[in-house]
Amino acid sequence: MPDPTDRNGNQGETGPDGAPQRSGAPSLARLLRPLQHPMRRIAVAACLLLLLLLALVTGALPPFQRSARSLASPTAPARPSETPTQPTVTPGPEVWASLEQRPFHLPTLAPGAACPLIPARHISPQYGLALGAGPMYAVGFDPDGTLSAANAAQFGAGTSAWGGANLLWVITSGNSGPVVIRGRQIDGPNGLRFNGGLDQDYEDWNAAPLLPELRLLWSDQAGSWGSYVRLQAPGCYAMQIDGVSFSEVIVFQAVMDA
């Protein structure tokens, strides 16, 4: 029988019939022989487990973490009185003065004439009925364009003889900068006053001083400002809204509780 020892003195592999195999390529049995040892199998399994853990940490785990965070802290809707994100550049006094000094272009009515109402409409699913041609709108009106206002007594003790209503101011995306809102009665002698805006960060606007104008400051994203519009008598009123690049007028009929 031929000696299966090769020229280097190493024992060669034998086939099923006991014949020596060629040493040109290692057999499958020779390749698998190192894995047959129990300790080697444990080491290989540990390496595979380590590679699997590394794959999870570097690949799949971060999306799971983001998903958990998004479920744990959903984005809350903005409150009506919440101040929107402010622009990075605050306008100087001269900018506010230029808006405050713009002449009124409100319509006038003879006493007893019909108020030129425009029906309120929905400008966004997240807001109520609004008036305005844009880019700013006032939310809080009845469908026919009237404003249901409370009398002075309903605004609490310690206030003046002014009643009022809650108005939410909305601006469309892409518009930014300062805005000044003023107004008065157009079929009578009464004026309008306001609470809120940049000048009043009060928890209770009922006890805050009345403002002759409402000053708002917008970022370049859509947002909202809550406020009170204050008045002393029912009638037809108009508000002029002046921004740096626009000026619009909102006309409404105020109906006050008895």
mmCIF file of C-alpha atoms in Angstrom:
data_model
loop_
_atom_site.group_PDB
_atom_site.id
_atom_site.type_symbol
_atom_site.label_atom_id
_atom_site.label_comp_id
_atom_site.label_asym_id
_atom_site.label_seq_id
_atom_site.Cartn_x
_atom_site.Cartn_y
_atom_site.Cartn_z
ATOM 1 C CA MET A 1 0.000 0.000 0.000
ATOM 2 C CA PRO A 2 1.391 3.394 -0.858
ATOM 3 C CA ASP A 3 2.508 5.515 2.019
ATOM 4 C CA PRO A 4 0.086 8.519 2.324
ATOM 5 C CA THR A 5 2.911 10.587 3.754
ATOM 6 C CA ASP A 6 3.860 13.484 1.440
ATOM 7 C CA ARG A 7 7.338 14.608 0.637
ATOM 8 C CA ASN A 8 7.335 16.958 3.609
ATOM 9 C CA GLY A 9 6.527 14.164 6.036
ATOM 10 C CA ASN A 10 2.892 15.193 6.555
ATOM 11 C CA GLN A 11 0.142 12.663 6.751
ATOM 12 C CA GLY A 12 -2.160 12.940 3.720
ATOM 13 C CA GLU A 13 -5.879 12.372 3.481
ATOM 14 C CA THR A 14 -7.277 9.001 2.420
ATOM 15 C CA GLY A 15 -10.476 8.458 0.502
ATOM 16 C CA PRO A 16 -13.376 6.122 1.360
ATOM 17 C CA ASP A 17 -11.520 3.181 -0.165
ATOM 18 C CA GLY A 18 -8.399 3.962 1.829
ATOM 19 C CA ALA A 19 -6.560 5.339 -1.170
ATOM 20 C CA PRO A 20 -4.596 8.521 -0.665
ATOM 21 C CA GLN A 21 -6.127 11.713 -1.997
ATOM 22 C CA ARG A 22 -4.289 14.360 -3.931
ATOM 23 C CA SER A 23 -2.909 17.162 -1.849
ATOM 24 C CA GLY A 24 -3.481 19.816 -4.519
ATOM 25 C CA ALA A 25 -6.755 21.098 -2.876
ATOM 26 C CA PRO A 26 -7.855 20.642 0.738
ATOM 27 C CA SER A 27 -10.852 18.383 1.232
ATOM 28 C CA LEU A 28 -14.146 19.500 2.826
ATOM 29 C CA ALA A 29 -13.374 17.355 5.837
ATOM 30 C CA ARG A 30 -10.081 19.183 6.317
ATOM 31 C CA LEU A 31 -11.853 22.586 6.100
ATOM 32 C CA LEU A 32 -14.501 21.611 8.603
ATOM 33 C CA ARG A 33 -12.146 19.843 10.989
ATOM 34 C CA PRO A 34 -11.243 23.039 12.957
ATOM 35 C CA LEU A 35 -14.929 23.713 13.595
ATOM 36 C CA GLN A 36 -15.495 20.272 15.090
ATOM 37 C CA HIS A 37 -13.710 21.186 18.280
ATOM 38 C CA PRO A 38 -16.261 22.341 20.952
ATOM 39 C CA MET A 39 -14.299 25.416 21.979
ATOM 40 C CA ARG A 40 -13.852 26.503 18.377
ATOM 41 C CA ARG A 41 -17.617 26.201 17.754
ATOM 42 C CA ILE A 42 -18.283 28.390 20.797
ATOM 43 C CA ALA A 43 -15.800 30.993 19.562
ATOM 44 C CA VAL A 44 -17.384 31.095 16.090
ATOM 45 C CA ALA A 45 -20.865 31.453 17.577
ATOM 46 C CA ALA A 46 -19.664 34.313 19.778
ATOM 47 C CA CYS A 47 -18.186 36.119 16.775
ATOM 48 C CA LEU A 48 -21.415 35.753 14.823
ATOM 49 C CA LEU A 49 -23.419 37.096 17.773
ATOM 50 C CA LEU A 50 -21.055 40.059 18.120
ATOM 51 C CA LEU A 51 -21.418 40.882 14.408
ATOM 52 C CA LEU A 52 -25.207 40.714 14.724
ATOM 53 C CA LEU A 53 -25.196 43.102 17.699
ATOM 54 C CA LEU A 54 -22.951 45.537 15.839
ATOM 55 C CA ALA A 55 -25.339 45.493 12.887
ATOM 56 C CA LEU A 56 -28.278 46.270 15.155
ATOM 57 C CA VAL A 57 -26.501 49.113 16.918
ATOM 58 C CA THR A 58 -25.177 50.787 13.793
ATOM 59 C CA GLY A 59 -28.082 50.145 11.463
ATOM 60 C CA ALA A 60 -31.488 49.274 12.871
ATOM 61 C CA LEU A 61 -31.465 50.751 16.368
ATOM 62 C CA PRO A 62 -31.499 54.530 15.617
ATOM 63 C CA PRO A 63 -34.794 54.350 13.617
ATOM 64 C CA PHE A 64 -36.384 52.453 16.497
ATOM 65 C CA GLN A 65 -35.238 55.183 18.886
ATOM 66 C CA ARG A 66 -36.623 57.959 16.677
ATOM 67 C CA SER A 67 -39.945 56.162 16.393
ATOM 68 C CA ALA A 68 -40.178 55.793 20.157
ATOM 69 C CA ARG A 69 -39.389 59.469 20.703
ATOM 70 C CA SER A 70 -42.010 60.551 18.178
ATOM 71 C CA LEU A 71 -44.672 58.453 19.894
ATOM 72 C CA ALA A 72 -43.687 59.601 23.369
ATOM 73 C CA SER A 73 -43.741 63.328 22.566
ATOM 74 C CA PRO A 74 -46.177 64.106 19.723
ATOM 75 C CA THR A 75 -46.265 67.612 18.377
ATOM 76 C CA ALA A 76 -48.887 69.538 20.297
ATOM 77 C CA PRO A 77 -51.166 71.971 18.447
ATOM 78 C CA ALA A 78 -50.451 75.667 19.050
ATOM 79 C CA ARG A 79 -52.746 77.418 21.515
ATOM 80 C CA PRO A 80 -54.727 80.381 20.168
ATOM 81 C CA SER A 81 -52.899 82.785 22.489
ATOM 82 C CA GLU A 82 -49.466 81.387 21.753
ATOM 83 C CA THR A 83 -46.898 83.776 20.329
ATOM 84 C CA PRO A 84 -45.512 82.530 16.999
ATOM 85 C CA THR A 85 -41.806 82.127 16.326
ATOM 86 C CA GLN A 86 -40.239 85.562 16.184
ATOM 87 C CA PRO A 87 -38.072 86.785 13.307
ATOM 88 C CA THR A 88 -34.351 86.955 13.957
ATOM 89 C CA VAL A 89 -34.327 90.715 13.123
ATOM 90 C CA THR A 90 -36.428 92.945 15.387
ATOM 91 C CA PRO A 91 -37.746 96.083 13.655
ATOM 92 C CA GLY A 92 -36.569 99.410 15.019
ATOM 93 C CA PRO A 93 -38.788 102.216 16.360
ATOM 94 C CA GLU A 94 -38.796 103.983 13.005
ATOM 95 C CA VAL A 95 -40.429 100.947 11.365
ATOM 96 C CA TRP A 96 -43.225 100.850 13.931
ATOM 97 C CA ALA A 97 -43.682 104.621 13.635
ATOM 98 C CA SER A 98 -44.055 104.408 9.856
ATOM 99 C CA LEU A 99 -46.867 101.875 10.244
ATOM 100 C CA GLU A 100 -48.601 103.795 13.033
ATOM 101 C CA GLN A 101 -48.544 107.006 10.993
ATOM 102 C CA ARG A 102 -50.149 105.600 7.892
ATOM 103 C CA PRO A 103 -53.385 107.421 7.147
ATOM 104 C CA PHE A 104 -56.657 105.615 7.659
ATOM 105 C CA HIS A 105 -58.493 104.485 4.560
ATOM 106 C CA LEU A 106 -61.584 103.174 6.336
ATOM 107 C CA PRO A 107 -65.019 103.515 4.755
ATOM 108 C CA THR A 108 -67.623 105.788 6.339
ATOM 109 C CA LEU A 109 -71.341 105.202 6.738
ATOM 110 C CA ALA A 110 -74.258 107.457 7.467
ATOM 111 C CA PRO A 111 -75.986 106.683 10.781
ATOM 112 C CA GLY A 112 -78.485 103.898 10.231
ATOM 113 C CA ALA A 113 -76.981 102.744 6.922
ATOM 114 C CA ALA A 114 -76.501 99.020 6.367
ATOM 115 C CA CYS A 115 -73.093 97.681 7.331
ATOM 116 C CA PRO A 116 -71.319 96.318 4.211
ATOM 117 C CA LEU A 117 -70.753 92.838 5.564
ATOM 118 C CA ILE A 118 -68.752 90.124 3.852
ATOM 119 C CA PRO A 119 -69.522 86.528 4.925
ATOM 120 C CA ALA A 120 -66.811 84.846 6.986
ATOM 121 C CA ARG A 121 -65.091 81.837 5.490
ATOM 122 C CA HIS A 122 -62.725 79.028 6.396
ATOM 123 C CA ILE A 123 -59.134 79.753 5.414
ATOM 124 C CA SER A 124 -57.660 76.618 7.009
ATOM 125 C CA PRO A 125 -59.046 73.414 8.548
ATOM 126 C CA GLN A 126 -57.400 74.266 11.879
ATOM 127 C CA TYR A 127 -59.123 77.652 12.311
ATOM 128 C CA GLY A 128 -62.680 78.906 12.581
ATOM 129 C CA LEU A 129 -64.500 81.363 10.373
ATOM 130 C CA ALA A 130 -62.325 84.302 9.327
ATOM 131 C CA LEU A 131 -62.560 87.710 7.703
ATOM 132 C CA GLY A 132 -59.905 89.327 5.565
ATOM 133 C CA ALA A 133 -58.506 89.374 2.052
ATOM 134 C CA GLY A 134 -55.049 88.213 3.148
ATOM 135 C CA PRO A 135 -52.267 87.820 3.879
ATOM 136 C CA MET A 136 -53.742 88.433 7.372
ATOM 137 C CA TYR A 137 -57.077 87.201 8.646
ATOM 138 C CA ALA A 138 -59.129 87.680 11.810
ATOM 139 C CA VAL A 139 -60.787 84.521 13.175
ATOM 140 C CA GLY A 140 -63.781 84.556 15.514
ATOM 141 C CA PHE A 141 -66.741 85.844 13.497
ATOM 142 C CA ASP A 142 -70.208 84.482 12.845
ATOM 143 C CA PRO A 143 -70.955 83.148 9.342
ATOM 144 C CA ASP A 144 -72.616 86.414 8.249
ATOM 145 C CA GLY A 145 -69.601 88.523 9.258
ATOM 146 C CA THR A 146 -70.917 89.748 12.613
ATOM 147 C CA LEU A 147 -68.937 89.703 15.858
ATOM 148 C CA SER A 148 -70.719 88.558 19.008
ATOM 149 C CA ALA A 149 -69.171 90.664 21.783
ATOM 150 C CA ALA A 150 -69.602 90.463 25.548
ATOM 151 C CA ASN A 151 -70.610 93.517 27.543
ATOM 152 C CA ALA A 152 -68.288 95.296 29.977
ATOM 153 C CA ALA A 153 -69.617 93.488 33.051
ATOM 154 C CA GLN A 154 -68.725 90.104 31.561
ATOM 155 C CA PHE A 155 -65.074 91.106 31.334
ATOM 156 C CA GLY A 156 -64.828 91.154 35.126
ATOM 157 C CA ALA A 157 -64.564 93.713 37.896
ATOM 158 C CA GLY A 158 -61.866 96.341 37.704
ATOM 159 C CA THR A 159 -62.060 96.881 33.953
ATOM 160 C CA SER A 160 -63.383 99.939 32.190
ATOM 161 C CA ALA A 161 -66.724 100.296 30.487
ATOM 162 C CA TRP A 162 -65.399 98.376 27.486
ATOM 163 C CA GLY A 163 -66.759 95.008 26.438
ATOM 164 C CA GLY A 164 -65.228 92.925 23.714
ATOM 165 C CA ALA A 165 -64.524 89.595 22.100
ATOM 166 C CA ASN A 166 -61.679 87.193 21.465
ATOM 167 C CA LEU A 167 -60.040 87.408 18.040
ATOM 168 C CA LEU A 168 -57.347 85.169 16.622
ATOM 169 C CA TRP A 169 -55.016 86.717 14.045
ATOM 170 C CA VAL A 170 -53.610 84.443 11.347
ATOM 171 C CA ILE A 171 -51.086 85.125 8.606
ATOM 172 C CA THR A 172 -50.219 82.985 5.615
ATOM 173 C CA SER A 173 -46.784 81.403 5.199
ATOM 174 C CA GLY A 174 -44.115 83.511 3.504
ATOM 175 C CA ASN A 175 -45.118 86.788 5.152
ATOM 176 C CA SER A 176 -43.103 88.255 7.987
ATOM 177 C CA GLY A 177 -42.350 91.435 9.853
ATOM 178 C CA PRO A 178 -44.256 93.944 12.006
ATOM 179 C CA VAL A 179 -48.000 94.594 11.752
ATOM 180 C CA VAL A 180 -50.099 97.341 13.359
ATOM 181 C CA ILE A 181 -53.889 96.965 13.738
ATOM 182 C CA ARG A 182 -56.162 99.950 14.467
ATOM 183 C CA GLY A 183 -59.868 100.569 14.079
ATOM 184 C CA ARG A 184 -63.024 102.498 14.910
ATOM 185 C CA GLN A 185 -66.747 102.576 14.366
ATOM 186 C CA ILE A 186 -67.673 103.718 10.864
ATOM 187 C CA ASP A 187 -71.359 104.468 11.512
ATOM 188 C CA GLY A 188 -70.822 106.280 14.803
ATOM 189 C CA PRO A 189 -68.305 107.972 17.116
ATOM 190 C CA ASN A 190 -66.923 104.993 19.032
ATOM 191 C CA GLY A 191 -63.427 103.647 18.834
ATOM 192 C CA LEU A 192 -61.787 100.242 19.159
ATOM 193 C CA ARG A 193 -59.220 99.113 21.708
ATOM 194 C CA PHE A 194 -57.179 95.933 22.061
ATOM 195 C CA ASN A 195 -55.446 93.607 24.487
ATOM 196 C CA GLY A 196 -52.495 91.346 23.668
ATOM 197 C CA GLY A 197 -49.787 91.431 21.039
ATOM 198 C CA LEU A 198 -46.185 92.405 21.681
ATOM 199 C CA ASP A 199 -47.101 94.985 24.314
ATOM 200 C CA GLN A 200 -49.019 92.723 26.717
ATOM 201 C CA ASP A 201 -47.807 89.358 27.872
ATOM 202 C CA TYR A 202 -50.522 89.039 30.503
ATOM 203 C CA GLU A 203 -52.047 85.855 31.845
ATOM 204 C CA ASP A 204 -55.301 87.778 32.363
ATOM 205 C CA TRP A 205 -55.974 90.362 29.675
ATOM 206 C CA ASN A 206 -59.253 91.302 31.367
ATOM 207 C CA ALA A 207 -57.304 93.349 33.932
ATOM 208 C CA ALA A 208 -54.720 94.702 31.462
ATOM 209 C CA PRO A 209 -54.728 98.322 30.210
ATOM 210 C CA LEU A 210 -56.509 98.917 26.916
ATOM 211 C CA LEU A 211 -54.297 99.510 23.891
ATOM 212 C CA PRO A 212 -55.171 101.974 21.107
ATOM 213 C CA GLU A 213 -53.512 99.628 18.602
ATOM 214 C CA LEU A 214 -52.385 96.036 18.412
ATOM 215 C CA ARG A 215 -48.767 95.381 17.455
ATOM 216 C CA LEU A 216 -47.815 91.941 16.127
ATOM 217 C CA LEU A 217 -44.531 90.544 14.847
ATOM 218 C CA TRP A 218 -44.475 87.615 12.461
ATOM 219 C CA SER A 219 -41.873 85.111 11.377
ATOM 220 C CA ASP A 220 -41.788 83.837 7.798
ATOM 221 C CA GLN A 221 -43.940 80.842 8.721
ATOM 222 C CA ALA A 222 -47.690 80.653 9.153
ATOM 223 C CA GLY A 223 -48.745 81.333 12.738
ATOM 224 C CA SER A 224 -51.364 82.903 14.973
ATOM 225 C CA TRP A 225 -51.738 85.548 17.662
ATOM 226 C CA GLY A 226 -54.559 85.638 20.196
ATOM 227 C CA SER A 227 -56.029 88.983 21.303
ATOM 228 C CA TYR A 228 -59.071 90.839 22.622
ATOM 229 C CA VAL A 229 -60.815 93.474 20.539
ATOM 230 C CA ARG A 230 -62.579 95.899 22.899
ATOM 231 C CA LEU A 231 -65.608 98.116 22.204
ATOM 232 C CA GLN A 232 -68.258 100.033 24.079
ATOM 233 C CA ALA A 233 -71.305 99.874 21.832
ATOM 234 C CA PRO A 234 -72.763 97.795 19.003
ATOM 235 C CA GLY A 235 -72.401 99.095 15.461
ATOM 236 C CA CYS A 236 -70.503 98.760 12.223
ATOM 237 C CA TYR A 237 -66.725 98.794 12.738
ATOM 238 C CA ALA A 238 -63.621 98.586 10.561
ATOM 239 C CA MET A 239 -60.069 97.522 11.382
ATOM 240 C CA GLN A 240 -57.091 98.594 9.306
ATOM 241 C CA ILE A 241 -54.187 96.131 9.199
ATOM 242 C CA ASP A 242 -50.876 97.647 8.124
ATOM 243 C CA GLY A 243 -47.789 95.574 7.363
ATOM 244 C CA VAL A 244 -44.579 96.652 5.687
ATOM 245 C CA SER A 245 -45.748 95.390 2.277
ATOM 246 C CA PHE A 246 -49.546 95.421 2.596
ATOM 247 C CA SER A 247 -52.561 97.237 4.035
ATOM 248 C CA GLU A 248 -56.052 95.787 4.303
ATOM 249 C CA VAL A 249 -59.373 96.657 5.928
ATOM 250 C CA ILE A 250 -61.816 94.321 7.690
ATOM 251 C CA VAL A 251 -65.410 95.521 8.179
ATOM 252 C CA PHE A 252 -67.739 93.795 10.624
ATOM 253 C CA GLN A 253 -70.968 94.310 12.545
ATOM 254 C CA ALA A 254 -70.563 94.135 16.345
ATOM 255 C CA VAL A 255 -73.512 92.741 18.316
ATOM 256 C CA MET A 256 -73.203 93.055 22.083
ATOM 257 C CA ASP A 257 -74.924 91.040 24.791
ATOM 258 C CA ALA A 258 -77.514 92.909 26.824
#
